[in-house]
Structure formats: structure tokens, C-alpha cells
Amino acid sequence: MISLQLHTINPNSSSLKTSSFPISTSSHYFNSKSLKPHFKSTPYNTSTIVSVLQWNRKPQLAGETPRVVVITSGKGGVGKTTTTANVGLSLARLGFSVVAIDADVGLRNLDLLLGLENRVNYTAVEVLNGDCRLDQALVRDKRWSNFELLCISKPRSKLPLGFGGKALIWLVDALKSRQEGSPDFIIIDCPAGIDAGFITAITPANEAVLVTTPDITSLRDADRVTGLLECDGIKDIKMIVNRVRTDLIRGEDMMSVLDVQEMLGLALLGVIPEDSEVIRSTNRGYPLVLNKPPTLAGLAFEQAAWRLVEQDSMKAVMIEEEPKKRGFFSFFGG
């Protein structure tokens, strides 16, 4: 029988905790044979243990800023907006300035997941029409002031005929050149499908995060979207596997993370377990990464954000479980 394990460490203690969840941390910190973390001592205190995720330091931002990242999937309902909200707030908590753009015209939901639906007075369409300034359309989160939200349009509204990829590029350029400084990350929540809304959302991006679930319908759509992203010139594509259930993988009723990675051939940014807390956090407008104590899904989103900052990827490792010991009476069926 095949399973995967996650080794995590409490940032406030040096105890190692093992969870039966199909995820592994970055290969930089794990030995692929033993799956035991390599601890290193800091030069200023030899007794201090650096955790696997290295929570005691800020991740090093890789690449040129601002980094424009589109979060897409092709198939609806796999968790694009949930990923955008949690990864975006995780980046803000790490100290980076983030602007999240909800590019889903007429069916926006990112403001609901962030709890900002009552504060959206202007949208990007009104900025383009000259009805307001860009800073008036940006909604700053009260919990983390370095996180801002920009909605393309109001609910139940149609996309203007003049709005397309060039208009979104103009908005991204305006964010880069604003007086208060360019953000470190511009995250675009892409709508489902591969129609005009999808083409508009991916136009200004230079890297992509593909969200998928381990089922054949989602994987076929993800494979199609990967080809479209590469045709558009986006070569830096990483994958997040969402809603993973260990019990179904053990029963061979769900594809493992390794199977998904082999089918799509993409670098793995994160693995998110199935978590009932997602529904509660969505209804409250309170992202998972803000929960105390954090859930497994929230920790997985934080790890994915960390790897996104450093342009790193994780490696899923397959572990063969030890066979059960058979006693003397097992020969007689005992």
C-alpha cells in the first residue's frame, strides 16, 4: 500500500509532528530516502533549531518585481478563488505588498472570500471610463494594509466591448507606476473556461499557478489550459493539487499527487488537503490562513506562498508502508 506523509514542526517548539497527508516539503530540507528533516543551527545560537519551513526568516523574493501571477484552472469549482485569497494574504503576512485582481466579470467572488464585499464602491471598468481614480477602486484590507483588492466589474454586469487584454495590461502598468510604489505581487484570479475572459486574464501575466483536483475531468481541462498558457508565452507554470483525500488514495479510489504530476508534467507548488473548515471560512469571509490555530489546509497554503516567493517547488515522495508483523498463530489464520 502506498501513502504520503507530511512532517511539520511547530514554530514555537522543536517537536516534530507527522501527519498522514499526501504532501512533502521542499527537497531542500528533506532527504528523499528517510523523509527526515535536516536541522541546522543558527550561527548566533547553536541551541536554536531552524524549522523545516524556516518560519524564523523572511523568504527571499526571487525574480523582478512586480511579479504578475495568474491563478487559473480551466475547470470551475476546483478552488481558484480560494487559492487566490489564501495565497495572497499569506504573501501579505510575509511582508510583501500584494494587489489581487478579480478578473471574473459578472461572477466575482474574491471579495466575498476576503470579507470585503461591502467596501467595493468602484471597479476597474469605472477607472477605464474615467469615473474614478485607480486608488479609489483599490480596496485595502484592514487586517493587512499591504493587501489590496481590485475588482474588474460589478456583479451581474457584462464585460464592455472595449475591455480586453490590452485594458488589463494598462491597469497592471498603472499599478506598477503609481506614486506609493509598485506592489511586489499582482495576483489575477482567472475565470473558469477558456473563452475571452480567460484570454484577458492571462495576457499581462508572466507566470501562472494551475489549480487542479485529482480527478480526470479536472486534469483534462488542466492539460488543455497548460498548452494555452505556453502558447501565450507563459513558461513559468506551477501546479497546486487541491482537495486531496488520503483515505481515497489509500483505497485506490483517487489518483495520488505523483500520478497527477506525471500526467501534467508541471512543477508542484503545493498540495491542499480536503478540509471542512474551507466552507466555514468562506461563509465568514475569513481566509483559512488567518485561523488560529491553523488548519492543515491553511498551513499548506502558507507553504505554497513561501515557495511562490522563492520560485521554489516541492517534491511529492512515495513511501511504502511497512507490512504488518505476523505472529505465530497467523499461520493458522489467527
Coordinates of C-alpha atoms in Angstrom, one line a residue:
M1 CA 0.0 0.0 0.0
I2 CA 1.3 3.5 -0.9
S3 CA 0.9 6.6 1.1
L4 CA 2.5 10.0 1.6
Q5 CA 3.4 11.7 4.8
L6 CA 3.9 15.3 5.8
H7 CA 6.5 16.3 8.5
T8 CA 5.8 19.6 10.1
I9 CA 7.3 21.4 13.1
N10 CA 5.6 23.7 15.5
P11 CA 7.4 27.1 15.1
N12 CA 7.2 27.6 18.9
S13 CA 8.8 24.3 19.7
S14 CA 11.3 21.8 18.3
S15 CA 8.9 18.8 18.3
L16 CA 8.3 17.1 15.0
K17 CA 4.7 16.2 14.1
T18 CA 3.8 13.7 11.4
S19 CA 0.5 13.9 9.6
S20 CA -0.9 11.3 7.3
F21 CA -1.4 13.7 4.4
P22 CA -0.1 13.3 0.8
I23 CA 2.4 16.2 0.8
S24 CA 6.1 16.6 1.4
T25 CA 8.1 19.7 1.9
S26 CA 10.7 21.1 -0.4
S27 CA 13.6 18.8 -1.4
H28 CA 16.0 21.5 0.0
Y29 CA 15.0 20.4 3.6
F30 CA 14.2 16.7 3.2
N31 CA 16.1 13.6 2.5
S32 CA 14.1 11.7 -0.1
K33 CA 15.1 8.4 1.4
S34 CA 14.3 8.8 5.0
L35 CA 12.0 11.8 4.9
K36 CA 13.7 13.2 8.0
P37 CA 14.3 17.0 8.0
H38 CA 17.9 18.2 8.2
F39 CA 18.1 20.6 11.1
K40 CA 20.7 23.4 11.0
S41 CA 21.8 25.6 13.9
T42 CA 21.9 29.3 13.5
P43 CA 25.4 30.9 13.9
Y44 CA 24.3 33.1 16.7
N45 CA 22.7 30.4 18.9
T46 CA 23.8 26.8 18.5
S47 CA 20.9 25.5 20.5
T48 CA 18.2 27.1 18.3
I49 CA 16.7 24.7 15.8
V50 CA 15.6 26.0 12.4
S51 CA 12.3 24.5 11.5
V52 CA 11.6 22.7 8.3
L53 CA 9.7 25.7 6.8
Q54 CA 12.1 28.1 8.4
W55 CA 9.5 30.3 9.9
N56 CA 12.2 32.4 11.7
R57 CA 13.2 34.2 8.5
K58 CA 11.6 36.0 5.7
P59 CA 11.7 34.3 2.3
Q60 CA 13.9 35.8 -0.3
L61 CA 11.9 37.4 -3.1
A62 CA 13.1 35.9 -6.5
G63 CA 12.6 37.5 -9.9
E64 CA 11.8 41.0 -11.0
T65 CA 9.1 42.9 -9.3
P66 CA 6.2 43.2 -9.6
R67 CA 5.6 39.6 -10.3
V68 CA 2.3 39.2 -12.2
V69 CA 0.8 35.8 -11.4
V70 CA -2.4 34.4 -12.8
I71 CA -4.2 31.7 -10.9
T72 CA -6.2 29.5 -13.3
S73 CA -7.5 26.0 -13.9
G74 CA -9.9 25.8 -16.8
K75 CA -12.5 23.8 -14.9
G76 CA -14.8 25.6 -12.4
G77 CA -15.1 24.7 -8.8
V78 CA -11.6 23.5 -8.2
G79 CA -10.6 26.3 -5.8
K80 CA -9.0 29.1 -7.8
T81 CA -10.6 31.9 -5.8
T82 CA -9.9 30.2 -2.5
T83 CA -6.3 29.8 -3.6
T84 CA -6.1 33.4 -4.6
A85 CA -7.4 34.7 -1.3
N86 CA -5.3 32.4 0.9
V87 CA -2.0 32.7 -1.1
G88 CA -2.5 36.5 -1.5
L89 CA -3.0 37.0 2.3
S90 CA -0.1 34.6 3.1
L91 CA 2.2 36.8 0.9
A92 CA 0.9 39.9 2.7
R93 CA 1.6 38.3 6.1
L94 CA 5.2 37.5 4.9
G95 CA 5.6 41.3 4.4
F96 CA 5.1 41.7 0.7
S97 CA 2.8 44.2 -0.9
V98 CA 0.0 42.4 -2.9
V99 CA -2.7 43.5 -5.3
A100 CA -5.3 40.8 -6.1
I101 CA -7.4 41.4 -9.2
D102 CA -10.7 39.6 -9.6
A103 CA -10.9 39.1 -13.3
D104 CA -14.1 37.1 -13.2
V105 CA -16.6 39.5 -14.9
G106 CA -20.2 39.3 -13.6
L107 CA -19.4 36.4 -11.3
R108 CA -16.9 37.8 -8.9
N109 CA -16.4 36.0 -5.6
L110 CA -13.0 37.1 -4.3
D111 CA -14.4 40.0 -2.4
L112 CA -16.8 37.6 -0.5
L113 CA -14.0 35.2 0.5
L114 CA -12.0 38.2 1.8
G115 CA -14.9 39.8 3.6
L116 CA -14.6 43.0 1.5
E117 CA -17.9 42.8 -0.4
N118 CA -19.4 45.9 1.4
R119 CA -16.4 48.1 0.7
V120 CA -16.2 47.7 -3.1
N121 CA -17.6 51.0 -4.4
Y122 CA -15.7 51.3 -7.7
T123 CA -14.3 48.8 -10.2
A124 CA -11.7 48.7 -12.9
V125 CA -14.3 49.4 -15.6
E126 CA -15.1 52.7 -13.9
V127 CA -11.4 53.5 -13.8
L128 CA -11.1 53.0 -17.5
N129 CA -14.2 55.1 -18.1
G130 CA -12.7 58.0 -16.1
D131 CA -15.4 57.9 -13.4
C132 CA -12.8 57.4 -10.6
R133 CA -9.1 57.1 -9.9
L134 CA -7.3 53.9 -9.6
D135 CA -6.6 54.4 -5.9
Q136 CA -10.4 54.8 -5.3
A137 CA -11.1 51.4 -6.9
L138 CA -8.4 49.6 -4.8
V139 CA -9.9 48.2 -1.5
R140 CA -7.3 47.9 1.2
D141 CA -7.7 45.1 3.7
K142 CA -8.0 46.4 7.3
R143 CA -6.3 43.3 8.7
W144 CA -3.2 43.6 6.5
S145 CA -2.7 47.0 5.0
N146 CA -0.2 45.7 2.3
F147 CA -3.0 43.7 0.7
E148 CA -5.4 45.4 -1.8
L149 CA -8.3 44.1 -3.9
L150 CA -9.3 45.4 -7.4
C151 CA -12.5 44.1 -9.0
I152 CA -12.9 44.2 -12.8
S153 CA -16.6 44.9 -12.7
K154 CA -19.7 44.8 -10.5
P155 CA -21.8 41.6 -10.0
R156 CA -24.2 40.7 -12.8
S157 CA -22.6 43.1 -15.2
K158 CA -21.4 42.3 -18.7
L159 CA -17.9 42.9 -20.0
P160 CA -17.7 46.1 -22.0
L161 CA -16.8 45.6 -25.7
G162 CA -13.7 47.7 -25.4
F163 CA -12.3 45.7 -22.4
G164 CA -9.7 43.1 -23.2
G165 CA -6.2 42.0 -22.7
K166 CA -4.8 45.5 -23.6
A167 CA -7.0 47.1 -21.0
L168 CA -5.8 44.8 -18.3
I169 CA -2.2 45.4 -19.3
W170 CA -2.9 49.1 -18.9
L171 CA -4.2 48.5 -15.4
V172 CA -1.2 46.4 -14.5
D173 CA 1.2 49.1 -15.8
A174 CA -0.7 51.7 -13.8
L175 CA -0.2 49.7 -10.7
K176 CA 3.5 49.5 -11.5
S177 CA 3.9 53.2 -11.9
R178 CA 1.7 54.5 -9.0
Q179 CA 3.1 57.1 -6.7
E180 CA 3.0 55.0 -3.5
G181 CA 5.2 52.4 -5.2
S182 CA 4.8 49.2 -7.2
P183 CA 3.5 46.1 -5.4
D184 CA 5.6 43.1 -5.1
F185 CA 2.9 40.7 -6.4
I186 CA -0.1 41.3 -8.7
I187 CA -2.3 38.2 -8.5
I188 CA -5.0 37.7 -11.0
D189 CA -8.0 35.4 -10.2
C190 CA -8.8 33.9 -13.6
P191 CA -12.4 33.0 -14.5
A192 CA -13.3 29.4 -15.4
G193 CA -13.3 28.3 -19.0
I194 CA -11.0 29.2 -21.9
D195 CA -13.1 32.0 -23.6
A196 CA -12.5 35.7 -23.8
G197 CA -12.3 36.2 -20.1
F198 CA -9.6 33.6 -19.8
I199 CA -7.6 35.2 -22.6
T200 CA -8.0 38.7 -21.0
A201 CA -6.8 37.4 -17.6
I202 CA -3.6 35.7 -18.8
T203 CA -2.5 38.5 -21.1
P204 CA -0.5 40.6 -18.6
A205 CA 0.9 37.6 -16.6
N206 CA 4.4 36.3 -16.8
E207 CA 3.9 33.2 -14.5
A208 CA 0.9 31.0 -13.7
V209 CA -0.4 28.8 -10.9
L210 CA -2.6 26.0 -12.2
V211 CA -5.1 24.7 -9.6
T212 CA -6.4 21.2 -10.2
T213 CA -8.1 18.4 -8.3
P214 CA -7.1 14.7 -8.6
D215 CA -10.0 13.7 -10.9
I216 CA -9.9 13.0 -14.6
T217 CA -12.2 15.8 -15.7
S218 CA -10.1 18.5 -13.9
L219 CA -6.9 17.0 -15.2
R220 CA -8.0 17.0 -18.8
D221 CA -9.0 20.7 -18.5
A222 CA -5.7 21.5 -16.8
D223 CA -3.7 19.9 -19.5
R224 CA -5.6 21.9 -22.1
V225 CA -5.0 25.2 -20.2
T226 CA -1.3 24.4 -19.8
G227 CA -1.0 24.3 -23.6
L228 CA -2.8 27.6 -24.0
L229 CA -0.6 29.2 -21.3
E230 CA 2.5 28.0 -23.1
C231 CA 1.2 29.3 -26.4
D232 CA 0.7 32.7 -24.8
G233 CA 4.3 32.8 -23.8
I234 CA 3.9 31.9 -20.1
K235 CA 6.6 29.3 -19.4
D236 CA 6.8 29.5 -15.6
I237 CA 3.8 27.3 -14.7
K238 CA 3.4 25.6 -11.3
M239 CA 0.7 23.4 -10.1
I240 CA -1.4 23.2 -6.9
V241 CA -3.3 20.0 -6.3
N242 CA -6.4 20.8 -4.2
R243 CA -8.9 18.7 -2.2
V244 CA -6.7 15.7 -1.7
R245 CA -8.1 12.9 0.4
T246 CA -5.7 10.4 1.9
D247 CA -8.3 7.8 2.6
L248 CA -9.4 7.6 -1.0
I249 CA -5.8 7.5 -2.2
R250 CA -5.1 4.5 0.1
G251 CA -8.2 2.8 -1.2
E252 CA -7.0 3.5 -4.8
D253 CA -10.2 5.5 -5.4
M254 CA -8.3 8.7 -6.1
M255 CA -5.2 9.5 -8.0
S256 CA -2.2 10.3 -5.9
V257 CA -0.2 13.5 -6.2
L258 CA 2.5 11.6 -8.0
D259 CA 0.0 10.4 -10.6
V260 CA -1.2 14.0 -11.2
Q261 CA 2.3 15.3 -11.5
E262 CA 3.3 12.6 -14.0
M263 CA 0.2 13.3 -16.1
L264 CA 0.6 17.1 -16.3
G265 CA 4.4 17.3 -16.1
L266 CA 4.4 20.5 -14.0
A267 CA 6.4 21.7 -11.0
L268 CA 4.5 21.1 -7.8
L269 CA 3.8 24.3 -5.8
G270 CA 1.6 22.8 -3.1
V271 CA -0.9 20.1 -2.1
I272 CA -4.0 21.1 -0.2
P273 CA -6.0 18.5 1.8
E274 CA -9.8 18.3 1.8
D275 CA -10.8 20.4 4.8
S276 CA -14.3 21.1 6.1
E277 CA -13.0 24.4 7.5
V278 CA -12.9 25.8 4.0
I279 CA -16.7 26.1 3.9
R280 CA -16.8 27.8 7.2
S281 CA -14.1 30.3 6.3
T282 CA -15.8 31.1 3.0
N283 CA -19.1 31.8 4.7
R284 CA -17.4 34.1 7.2
G285 CA -15.2 35.9 4.7
Y286 CA -12.2 34.9 6.8
P287 CA -9.5 33.1 4.9
L288 CA -8.0 29.9 6.2
V289 CA -4.5 31.3 6.7
L290 CA -5.8 33.7 9.4
N291 CA -7.3 30.9 11.5
K292 CA -5.9 30.3 15.0
P293 CA -4.9 27.5 15.5
P294 CA -4.1 26.9 11.8
T295 CA -5.6 24.0 9.9
L296 CA -3.7 21.6 7.7
A297 CA -5.2 23.3 4.6
G298 CA -4.1 26.7 5.9
L299 CA -0.6 25.6 6.6
A300 CA -0.5 24.1 3.1
F301 CA -1.5 27.4 1.5
E302 CA 1.2 29.2 3.6
Q303 CA 3.8 26.7 2.3
A304 CA 2.7 27.3 -1.3
A305 CA 3.0 31.0 -0.8
W306 CA 6.5 30.6 0.6
R307 CA 7.6 28.6 -2.4
L308 CA 6.0 31.1 -4.8
V309 CA 8.1 33.9 -3.3
E310 CA 11.3 32.0 -3.8
Q311 CA 10.2 30.4 -7.1
D312 CA 10.7 27.0 -5.5
S313 CA 8.8 23.8 -5.9
M314 CA 8.1 20.8 -3.7
K315 CA 8.6 17.1 -4.4
A316 CA 6.0 14.5 -3.6
V317 CA 7.6 11.4 -2.2
M318 CA 6.1 7.9 -2.3
I319 CA 6.5 5.8 0.9
E320 CA 5.8 2.1 1.0
E321 CA 4.2 1.3 4.3
E322 CA 5.8 -1.4 6.4
P323 CA 3.9 -4.7 6.3
K324 CA 2.1 -5.8 9.5
K325 CA 4.0 -8.2 11.6
R326 CA 2.5 -11.7 11.6
G327 CA 2.6 -13.7 14.8
F328 CA 2.9 -17.4 15.3
F329 CA -0.8 -18.1 15.2
S330 CA -1.2 -16.2 11.9
F331 CA -0.2 -19.4 10.2
F332 CA -3.5 -20.9 11.4
G333 CA -5.5 -17.8 10.5
G334 CA -5.2 -16.1 13.9

